[in-house]
Coordinates of C-alpha atoms and ligand atoms in Angstrom, one line a residue:
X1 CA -29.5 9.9 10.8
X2 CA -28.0 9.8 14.2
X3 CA -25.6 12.7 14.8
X4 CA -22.4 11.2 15.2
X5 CA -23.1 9.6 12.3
X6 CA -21.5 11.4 9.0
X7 CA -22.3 8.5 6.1
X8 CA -25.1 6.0 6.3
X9 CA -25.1 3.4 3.2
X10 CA -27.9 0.9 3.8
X11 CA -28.4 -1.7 0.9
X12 CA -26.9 -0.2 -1.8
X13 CA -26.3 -1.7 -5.1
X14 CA -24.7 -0.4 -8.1
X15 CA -25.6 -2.2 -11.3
X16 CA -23.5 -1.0 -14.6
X17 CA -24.5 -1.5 -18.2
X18 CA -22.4 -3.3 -20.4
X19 CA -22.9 -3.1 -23.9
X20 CA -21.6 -5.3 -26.6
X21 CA -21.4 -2.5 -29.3
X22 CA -21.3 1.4 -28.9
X23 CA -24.6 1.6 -30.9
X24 CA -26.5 -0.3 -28.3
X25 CA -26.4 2.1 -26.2
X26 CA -27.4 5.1 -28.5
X27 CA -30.2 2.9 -29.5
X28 CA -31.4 1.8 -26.2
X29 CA -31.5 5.5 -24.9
X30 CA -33.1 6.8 -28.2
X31 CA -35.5 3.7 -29.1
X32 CA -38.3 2.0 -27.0
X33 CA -38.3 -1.0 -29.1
X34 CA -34.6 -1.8 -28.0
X35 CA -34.6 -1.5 -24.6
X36 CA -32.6 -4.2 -23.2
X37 CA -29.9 -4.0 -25.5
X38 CA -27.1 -4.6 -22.4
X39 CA -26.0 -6.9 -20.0
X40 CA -26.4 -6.0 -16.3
X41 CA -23.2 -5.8 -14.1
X42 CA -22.9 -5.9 -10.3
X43 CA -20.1 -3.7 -9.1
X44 CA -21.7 -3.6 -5.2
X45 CA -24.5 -5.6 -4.0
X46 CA -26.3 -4.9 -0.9
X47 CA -23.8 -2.7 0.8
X48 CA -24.4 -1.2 4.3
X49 CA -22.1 0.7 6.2
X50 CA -22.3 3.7 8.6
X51 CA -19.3 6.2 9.4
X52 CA -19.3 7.9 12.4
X53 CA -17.6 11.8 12.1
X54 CA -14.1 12.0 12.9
X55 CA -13.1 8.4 12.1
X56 CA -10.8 7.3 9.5
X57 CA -12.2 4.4 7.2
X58 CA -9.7 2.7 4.9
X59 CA -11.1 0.5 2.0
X60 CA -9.1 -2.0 1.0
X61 CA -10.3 -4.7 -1.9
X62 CA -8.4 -6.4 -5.1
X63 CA -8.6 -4.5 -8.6
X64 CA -12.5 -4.7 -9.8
X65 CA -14.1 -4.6 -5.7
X66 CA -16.1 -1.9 -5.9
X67 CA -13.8 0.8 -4.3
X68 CA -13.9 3.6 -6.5
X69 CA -17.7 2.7 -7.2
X70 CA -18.4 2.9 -3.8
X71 CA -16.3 6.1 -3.5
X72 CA -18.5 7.7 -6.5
X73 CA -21.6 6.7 -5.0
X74 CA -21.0 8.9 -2.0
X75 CA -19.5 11.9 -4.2
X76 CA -22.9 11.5 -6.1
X77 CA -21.0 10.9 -8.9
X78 CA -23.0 8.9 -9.9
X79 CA -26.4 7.0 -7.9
X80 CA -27.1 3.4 -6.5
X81 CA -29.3 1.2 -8.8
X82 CA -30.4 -0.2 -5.4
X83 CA -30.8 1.3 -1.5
X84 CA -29.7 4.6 -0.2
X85 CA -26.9 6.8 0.3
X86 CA -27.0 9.5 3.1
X87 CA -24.2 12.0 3.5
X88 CA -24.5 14.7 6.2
X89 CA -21.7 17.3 5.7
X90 CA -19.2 18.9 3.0
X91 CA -17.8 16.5 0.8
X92 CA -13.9 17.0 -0.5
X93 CA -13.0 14.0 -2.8
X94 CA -9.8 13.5 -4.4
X95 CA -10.8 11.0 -6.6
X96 CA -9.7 10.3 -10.3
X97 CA -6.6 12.0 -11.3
X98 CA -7.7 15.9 -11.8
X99 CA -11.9 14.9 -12.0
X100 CA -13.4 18.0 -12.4
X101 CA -10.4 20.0 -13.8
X102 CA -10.8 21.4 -17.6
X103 CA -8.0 20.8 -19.5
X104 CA -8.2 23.7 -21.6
X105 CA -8.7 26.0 -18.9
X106 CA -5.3 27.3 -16.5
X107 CA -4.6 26.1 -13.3
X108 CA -6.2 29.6 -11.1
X109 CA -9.0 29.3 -13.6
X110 CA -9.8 25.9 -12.6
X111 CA -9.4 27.5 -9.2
X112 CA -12.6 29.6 -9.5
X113 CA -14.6 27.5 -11.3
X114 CA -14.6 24.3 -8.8
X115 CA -15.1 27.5 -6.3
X116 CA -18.2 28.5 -8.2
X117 CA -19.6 24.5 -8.2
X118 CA -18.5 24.0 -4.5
X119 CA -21.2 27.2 -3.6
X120 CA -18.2 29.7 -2.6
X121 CA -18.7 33.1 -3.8
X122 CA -15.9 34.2 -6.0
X123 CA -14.3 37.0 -2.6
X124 CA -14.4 33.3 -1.0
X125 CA -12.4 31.4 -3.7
X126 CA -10.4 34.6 -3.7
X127 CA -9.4 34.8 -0.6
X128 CA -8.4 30.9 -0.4
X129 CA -6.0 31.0 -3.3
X130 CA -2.8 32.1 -2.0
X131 CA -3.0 28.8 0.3
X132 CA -4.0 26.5 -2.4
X133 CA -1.2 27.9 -4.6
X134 CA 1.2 28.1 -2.0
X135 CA 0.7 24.5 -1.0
X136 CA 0.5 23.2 -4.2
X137 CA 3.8 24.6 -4.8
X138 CA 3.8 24.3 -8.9
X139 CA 5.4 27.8 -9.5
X140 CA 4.3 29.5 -12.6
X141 CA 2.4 26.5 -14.2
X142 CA -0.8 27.9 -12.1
X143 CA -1.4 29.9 -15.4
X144 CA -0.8 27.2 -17.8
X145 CA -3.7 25.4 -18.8
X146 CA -3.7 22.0 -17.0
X147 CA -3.6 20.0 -20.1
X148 CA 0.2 20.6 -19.9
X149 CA 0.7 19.7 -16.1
X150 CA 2.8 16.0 -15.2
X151 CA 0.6 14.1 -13.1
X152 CA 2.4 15.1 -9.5
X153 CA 1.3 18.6 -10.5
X154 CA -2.1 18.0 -11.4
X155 CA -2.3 15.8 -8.2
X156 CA -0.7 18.7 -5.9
X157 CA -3.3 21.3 -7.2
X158 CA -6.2 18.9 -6.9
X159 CA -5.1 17.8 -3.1
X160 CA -4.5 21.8 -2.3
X161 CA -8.0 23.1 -3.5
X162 CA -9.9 20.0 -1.8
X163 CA -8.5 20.5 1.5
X164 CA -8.8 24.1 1.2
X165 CA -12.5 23.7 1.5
X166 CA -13.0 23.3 4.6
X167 CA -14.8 19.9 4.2
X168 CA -16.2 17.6 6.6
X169 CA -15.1 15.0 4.8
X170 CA -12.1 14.1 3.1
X171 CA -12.0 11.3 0.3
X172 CA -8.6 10.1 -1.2
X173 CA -8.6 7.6 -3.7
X174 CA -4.9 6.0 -5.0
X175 CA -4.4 9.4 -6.2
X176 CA -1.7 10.6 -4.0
X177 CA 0.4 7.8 -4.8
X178 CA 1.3 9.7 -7.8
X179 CA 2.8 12.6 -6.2
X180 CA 6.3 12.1 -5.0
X181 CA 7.6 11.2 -1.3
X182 CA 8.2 14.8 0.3
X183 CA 4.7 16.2 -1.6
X184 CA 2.7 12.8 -0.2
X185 CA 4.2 13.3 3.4
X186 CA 2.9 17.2 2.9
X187 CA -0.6 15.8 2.5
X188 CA -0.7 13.4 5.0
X189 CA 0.6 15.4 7.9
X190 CA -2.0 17.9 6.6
X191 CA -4.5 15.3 6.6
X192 CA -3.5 14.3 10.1
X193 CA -3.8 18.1 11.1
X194 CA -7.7 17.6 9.5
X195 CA -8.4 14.6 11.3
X196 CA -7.5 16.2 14.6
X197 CA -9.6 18.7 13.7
X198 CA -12.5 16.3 13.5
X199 CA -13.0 15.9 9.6
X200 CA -13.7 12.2 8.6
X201 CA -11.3 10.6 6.2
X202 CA -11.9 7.7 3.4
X203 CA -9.3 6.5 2.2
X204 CA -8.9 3.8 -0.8
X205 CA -5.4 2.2 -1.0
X206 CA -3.7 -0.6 -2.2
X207 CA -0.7 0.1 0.4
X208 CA -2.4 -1.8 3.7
X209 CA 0.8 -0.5 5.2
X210 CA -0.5 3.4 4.6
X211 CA -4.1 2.4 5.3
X212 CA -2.7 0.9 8.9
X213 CA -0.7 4.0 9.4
X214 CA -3.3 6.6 8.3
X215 CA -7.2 4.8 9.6
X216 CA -8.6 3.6 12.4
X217 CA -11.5 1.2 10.5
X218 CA -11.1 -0.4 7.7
X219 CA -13.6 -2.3 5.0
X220 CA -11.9 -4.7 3.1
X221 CA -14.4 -5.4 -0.2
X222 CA -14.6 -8.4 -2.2
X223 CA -16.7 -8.7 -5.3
X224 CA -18.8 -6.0 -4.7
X225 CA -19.7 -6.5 -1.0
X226 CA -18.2 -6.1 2.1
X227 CA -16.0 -8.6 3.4
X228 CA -14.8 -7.5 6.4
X229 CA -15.4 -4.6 8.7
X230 CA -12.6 -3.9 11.5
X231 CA -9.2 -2.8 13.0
X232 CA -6.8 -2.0 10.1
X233 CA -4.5 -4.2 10.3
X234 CA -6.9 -7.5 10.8
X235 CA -8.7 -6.5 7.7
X236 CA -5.2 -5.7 6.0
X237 CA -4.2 -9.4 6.9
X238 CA -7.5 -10.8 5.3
X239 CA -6.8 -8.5 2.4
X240 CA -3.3 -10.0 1.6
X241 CA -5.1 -13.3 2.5
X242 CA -6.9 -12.7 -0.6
X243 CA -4.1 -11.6 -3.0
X244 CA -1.9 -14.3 -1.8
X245 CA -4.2 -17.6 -0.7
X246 CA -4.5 -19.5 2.6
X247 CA -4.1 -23.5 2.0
X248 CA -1.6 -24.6 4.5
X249 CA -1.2 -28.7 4.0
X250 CA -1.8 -30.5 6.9
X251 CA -1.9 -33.7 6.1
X252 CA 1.3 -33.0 4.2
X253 CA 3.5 -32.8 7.4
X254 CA 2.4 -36.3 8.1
X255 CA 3.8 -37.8 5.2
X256 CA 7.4 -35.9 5.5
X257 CA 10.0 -38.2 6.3
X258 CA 11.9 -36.2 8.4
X259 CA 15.7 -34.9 8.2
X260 CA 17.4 -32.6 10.8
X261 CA 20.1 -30.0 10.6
X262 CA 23.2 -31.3 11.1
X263 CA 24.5 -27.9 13.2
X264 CA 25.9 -28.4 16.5
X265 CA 26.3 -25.7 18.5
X266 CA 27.9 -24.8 22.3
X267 CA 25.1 -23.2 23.5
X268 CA 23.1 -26.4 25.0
X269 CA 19.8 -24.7 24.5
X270 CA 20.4 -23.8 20.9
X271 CA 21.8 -27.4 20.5
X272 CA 18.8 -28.7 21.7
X273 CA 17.0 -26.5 19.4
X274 CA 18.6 -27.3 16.5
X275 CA 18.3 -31.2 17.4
X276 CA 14.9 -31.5 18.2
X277 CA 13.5 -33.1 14.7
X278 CA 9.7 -32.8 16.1
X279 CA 7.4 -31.3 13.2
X280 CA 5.2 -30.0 15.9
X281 CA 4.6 -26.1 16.1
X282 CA 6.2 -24.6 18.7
X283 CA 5.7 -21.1 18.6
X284 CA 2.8 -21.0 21.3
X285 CA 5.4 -22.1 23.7
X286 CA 8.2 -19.3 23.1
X287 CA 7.8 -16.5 25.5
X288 CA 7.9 -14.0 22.2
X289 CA 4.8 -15.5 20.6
X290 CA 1.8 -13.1 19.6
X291 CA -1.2 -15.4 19.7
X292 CA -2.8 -12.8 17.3
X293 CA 0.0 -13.2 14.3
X294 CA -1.6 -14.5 11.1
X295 CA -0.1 -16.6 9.3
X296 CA -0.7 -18.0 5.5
X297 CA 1.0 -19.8 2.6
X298 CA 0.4 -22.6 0.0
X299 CA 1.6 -25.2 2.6
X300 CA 5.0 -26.3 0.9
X301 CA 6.9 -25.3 3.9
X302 CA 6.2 -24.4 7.8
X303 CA 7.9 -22.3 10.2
X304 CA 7.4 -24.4 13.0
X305 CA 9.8 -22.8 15.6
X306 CA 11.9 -19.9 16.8
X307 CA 15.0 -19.3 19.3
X308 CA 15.5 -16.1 20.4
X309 CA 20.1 -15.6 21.5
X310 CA 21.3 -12.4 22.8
X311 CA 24.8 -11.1 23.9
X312 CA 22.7 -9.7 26.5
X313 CA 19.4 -11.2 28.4
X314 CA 17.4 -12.5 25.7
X315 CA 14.3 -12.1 28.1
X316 CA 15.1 -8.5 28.8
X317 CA 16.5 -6.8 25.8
X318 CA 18.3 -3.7 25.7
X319 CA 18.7 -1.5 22.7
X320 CA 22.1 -2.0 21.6
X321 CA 22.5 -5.9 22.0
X322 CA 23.4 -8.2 19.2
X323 CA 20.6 -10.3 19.0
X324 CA 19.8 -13.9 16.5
X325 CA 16.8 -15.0 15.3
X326 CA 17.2 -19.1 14.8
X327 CA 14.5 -19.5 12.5
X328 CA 13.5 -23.5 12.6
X329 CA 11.1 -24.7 9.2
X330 CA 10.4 -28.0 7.4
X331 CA 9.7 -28.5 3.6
X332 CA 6.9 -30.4 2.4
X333 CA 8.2 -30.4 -1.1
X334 CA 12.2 -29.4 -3.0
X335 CA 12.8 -26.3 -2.9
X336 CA 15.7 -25.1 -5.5
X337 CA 15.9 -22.1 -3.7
X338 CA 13.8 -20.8 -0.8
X339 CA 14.2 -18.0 0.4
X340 CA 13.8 -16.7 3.8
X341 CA 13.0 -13.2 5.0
X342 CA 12.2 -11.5 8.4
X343 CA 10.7 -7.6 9.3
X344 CA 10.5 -6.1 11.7
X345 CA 7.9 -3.4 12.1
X346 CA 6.0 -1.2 14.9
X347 CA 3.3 -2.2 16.6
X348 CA 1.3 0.7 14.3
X349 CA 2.7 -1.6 11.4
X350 CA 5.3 0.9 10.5
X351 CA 8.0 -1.5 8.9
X352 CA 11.0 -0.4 10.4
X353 CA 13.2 -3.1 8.6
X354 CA 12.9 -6.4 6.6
X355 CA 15.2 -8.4 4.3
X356 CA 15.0 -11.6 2.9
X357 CA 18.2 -14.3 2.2
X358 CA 17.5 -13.3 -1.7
X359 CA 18.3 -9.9 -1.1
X360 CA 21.0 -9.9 1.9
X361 CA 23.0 -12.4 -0.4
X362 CA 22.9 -15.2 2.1
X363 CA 23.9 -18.0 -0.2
X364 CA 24.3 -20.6 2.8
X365 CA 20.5 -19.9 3.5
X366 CA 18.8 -20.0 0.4
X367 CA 20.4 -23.2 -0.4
X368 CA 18.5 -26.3 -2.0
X369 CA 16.1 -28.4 0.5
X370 CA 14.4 -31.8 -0.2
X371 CA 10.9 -32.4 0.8
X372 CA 11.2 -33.6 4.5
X373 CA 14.3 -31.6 4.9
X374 CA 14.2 -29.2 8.4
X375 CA 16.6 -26.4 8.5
X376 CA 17.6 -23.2 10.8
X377 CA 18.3 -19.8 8.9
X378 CA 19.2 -17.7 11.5
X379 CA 19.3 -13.5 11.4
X380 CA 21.8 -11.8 13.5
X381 CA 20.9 -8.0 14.0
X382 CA 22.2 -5.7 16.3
X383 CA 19.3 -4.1 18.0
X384 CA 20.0 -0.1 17.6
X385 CA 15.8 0.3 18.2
X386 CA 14.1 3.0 20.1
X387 CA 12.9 1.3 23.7
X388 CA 9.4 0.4 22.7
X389 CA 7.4 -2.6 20.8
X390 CA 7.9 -4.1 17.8
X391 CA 6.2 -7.2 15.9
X392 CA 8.5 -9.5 14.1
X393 CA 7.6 -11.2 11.1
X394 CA 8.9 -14.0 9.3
X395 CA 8.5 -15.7 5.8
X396 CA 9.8 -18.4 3.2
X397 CA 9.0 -18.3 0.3
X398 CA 10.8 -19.1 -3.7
X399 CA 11.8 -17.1 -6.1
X400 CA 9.4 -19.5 -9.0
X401 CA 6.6 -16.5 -8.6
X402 CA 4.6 -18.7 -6.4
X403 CA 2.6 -17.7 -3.1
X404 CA 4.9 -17.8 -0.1
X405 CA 5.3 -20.6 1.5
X406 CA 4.3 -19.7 5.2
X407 CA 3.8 -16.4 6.3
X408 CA 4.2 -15.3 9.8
X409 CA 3.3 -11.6 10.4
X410 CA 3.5 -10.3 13.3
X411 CA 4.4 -13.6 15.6
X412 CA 6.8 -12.2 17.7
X413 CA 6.6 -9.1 20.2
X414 CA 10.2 -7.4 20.9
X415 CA 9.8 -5.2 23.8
X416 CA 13.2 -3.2 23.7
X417 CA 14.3 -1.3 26.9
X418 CA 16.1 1.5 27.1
X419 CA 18.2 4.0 28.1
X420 CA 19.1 5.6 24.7
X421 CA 20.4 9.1 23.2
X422 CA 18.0 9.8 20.5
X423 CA 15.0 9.8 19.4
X424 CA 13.0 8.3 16.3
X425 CA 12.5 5.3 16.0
X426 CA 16.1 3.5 15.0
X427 CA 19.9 4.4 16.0
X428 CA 21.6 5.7 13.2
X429 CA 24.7 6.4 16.2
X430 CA 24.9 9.9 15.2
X431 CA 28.0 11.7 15.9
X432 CA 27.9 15.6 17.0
X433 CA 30.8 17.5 16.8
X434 CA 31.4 21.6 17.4
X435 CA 34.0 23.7 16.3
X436 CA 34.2 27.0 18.0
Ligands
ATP501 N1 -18.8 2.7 -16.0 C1 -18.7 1.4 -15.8 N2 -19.4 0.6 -16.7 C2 -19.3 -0.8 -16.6 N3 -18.6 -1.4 -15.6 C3 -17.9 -0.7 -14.7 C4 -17.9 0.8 -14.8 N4 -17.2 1.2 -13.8 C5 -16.7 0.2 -13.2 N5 -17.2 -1.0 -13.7 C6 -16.9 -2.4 -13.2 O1 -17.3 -2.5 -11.9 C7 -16.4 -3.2 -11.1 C8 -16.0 -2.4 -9.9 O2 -15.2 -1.3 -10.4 P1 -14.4 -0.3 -9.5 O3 -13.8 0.7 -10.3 O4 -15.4 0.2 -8.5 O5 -13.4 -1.3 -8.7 P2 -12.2 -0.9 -7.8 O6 -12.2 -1.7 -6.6 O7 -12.1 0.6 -7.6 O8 -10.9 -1.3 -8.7 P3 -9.5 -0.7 -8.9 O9 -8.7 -1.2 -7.7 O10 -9.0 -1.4 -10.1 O11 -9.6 0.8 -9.0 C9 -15.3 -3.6 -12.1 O12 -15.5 -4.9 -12.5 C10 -15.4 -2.6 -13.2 O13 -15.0 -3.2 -14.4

């Protein structure tokens, strides 16, 4: 194994036994005569991967992938069926809630004993205690038996003794989710602190948003292989590609009979925006476009174009001006109430803000539509955003439980100059005052 490289999978395949009845099993283990009492099941199938140290892998994949499989094939949890699994360094894995924690046993017990199986001496485990307890924070409960710890404690132990270790690297399954917000933002600004340090981090999520924020590669898996291999936030797209479906109708916009928005406006450019009935897309032409948004829906609407108005210079925006979104889409089918929604996020996809008509109470916008039907929704914001770039994102979709309708992430850049007073990323127009 090269050494840059940390984690080599090449063809693995994990093959569990399901059994029809409990006794199956007993007598397939116990009796030669009854060996094939089970049914062969393909959680991963001909997996190969390599992880170079210091990088940050997210794995992304719908419930039933092969995540956590894949996770406990390179814990040794448990061992491919097929191919090979080669780690080279300390493992710490935060994997199922409290694995490896007896219940009956207390919290600094636990302590010493997951000391004694990691190969520390017990003057090692000693001597790395006071951090573990003080960053797990759970007060006397460190000499209860853990059978009686809430789930954010047993999660806050867990997470302090495997970072404590020293490891090379770091595996997080969902597990943090279950601590709360000021424990979680502990352990990822401690996992940052590791990653500068050069430890690799895996990390399974079913937040893309985190796994954007927190990796650098991502796998997204699909039925026990590996369906994508890249930047975050492509293989986030692809992910929610997957939960939510990609079938935009064509052949449906042909067959619209067109109706426009009866708006008139005395801006001439916005008139002629709001008049032009063409169900042509026209975002490539608007000087905000990403080329690299990605877009997906069932196809019962389209967001076909987008006009930028500003108090200020729409192609030079400074934080502080008023800005609207007019927000252009045509409806292949009726729509008793679509709804219509726009974030905005960083370019690290850090969503900074996003509402929809449903929850900013904008009857006027999520009024009925007939197929054919074209209509503007348009989102006036003032922009109080740190000078920087920002990805807007914009959606319809109904409130019937369906897929969304068209999806645009990401198909606007905002550049936002400056000057400002603070920093951070949004202006909350903070007022100082000092009484002497
Ligand atoms: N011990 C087991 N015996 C039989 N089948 C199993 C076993 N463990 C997992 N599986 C099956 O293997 C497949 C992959 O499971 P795995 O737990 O790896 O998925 P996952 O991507 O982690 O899912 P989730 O997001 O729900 O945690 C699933 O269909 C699961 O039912």
């Amino acid at each position: 194994m090269a050494d840059d490289i940390i984690i080599d999978v090449a063809h693995v395949s994990k093959e569990y036994r399901l059994y029809a009845r409990r006794r199956d099993k007993v007598l397939e283990a116990i009796d030669p005569r009854h060996r094939c009492r089970h049914t062969p099941f393909p959680a991963l199938h001909d997996i190969s991967f390599t992880v170079c140290r210091g990088e940050s892998l997210g794995i992304m994949g719908v419930n039933g992938a092969g995540k956590s499989t894949l996770l406990k094939l390179l814990c040794r949890v448990i061992t491919p069926t097929m191919g090979k699994v080669a780690v080279n360094g300390r493992i710490s894995a935060l994997l199922e809630l409290g694995a490896g924690f007896h219940p009956e046993r207390t919290g600094l017990e636990n302590l010493y004993f997951q000391g004694a199986i990691q190969g520390f001496s017990r003057r090692e485990t000693e001597a790395m205690i006071p951090d573990i307890v003080a960053f797990a924070d759970i007060g006397d409960f460190i000499n209860q038996p853990v059978k009686v710890y809430s789930s954010g404690m047993f999660i806050r132990l867990a997470f302090a003794a495997a970072v404590q270790v020293k490891p090379d690297i770091l595996i997080v399954d969902e597990a943090l989710s279950v601590g709360d917000a000021r424990f979680q933002r502990r352990c990822f600004a401690r996992i940052d602190e590791m990653r500068t340090e050069g430890v690799t981090f895996l990390f399974v999520s079913h937040s893309t948003e985190e796994i954007v924020r927190q990796c650098n590669r991502a796998l997204l898996l699909a039925d026990g292989e590996i369906l994508m291999d890249g930047l975050p936030r492509d293989v986030a797209n692809r992910y929610l590609d997957i939960l939510f479906g990609r079938d935009l109708a064509e052949e449906a916009v042909e067959k619209a009979e067109i109706t426009t928005p009866q708006a008139i406006s005395a801006d001439p450019a916005l008139c002629a925006f709001l008049q032009d009935s063409s169900a042509e897309d026209r975002f490539a032409a608007n000087p905000l476009y990403n080329p690299y948004e990605y877009r997906w829906g069932n196809g019962g609407a389209r967001i076909l174009d987008v006009m930028l108005s500003s108090t200020g210079d729409p192609l030079h925006i400074v934080a502080g001006d008023t800005l609207t979104l007019h927000v252009k889409a045509l409806f292949l089918r009726d729509f008793f109430r679509p709804i219509w929604g726009c974030t905005i996020k960083t370019k690290d996809g850090v969503t900074v803000y996003g509402t929809n008509s449903e929850i900013n109470n904008a009857q006027k916008a999520g009024k009925a539509v007939t197929a054919g039907a074209m209509a503007v929704s348009s989102f006036a914001f003032r922009c109080d955003l740190a000078p920087g770039e920002y990805f807007i994102s914009l959606g319809l979709a109904t409130d019937a439980g369906d897929n969304p309708l068209d999806r645009r992430y990401d198909a606007l850049l905002l550049v936002v100059h400056g000057p400002t007073n603070f920093f951070g990323l949004g202006d909350l127009h903070m007022h100082i005052e000092t009484e002497c």
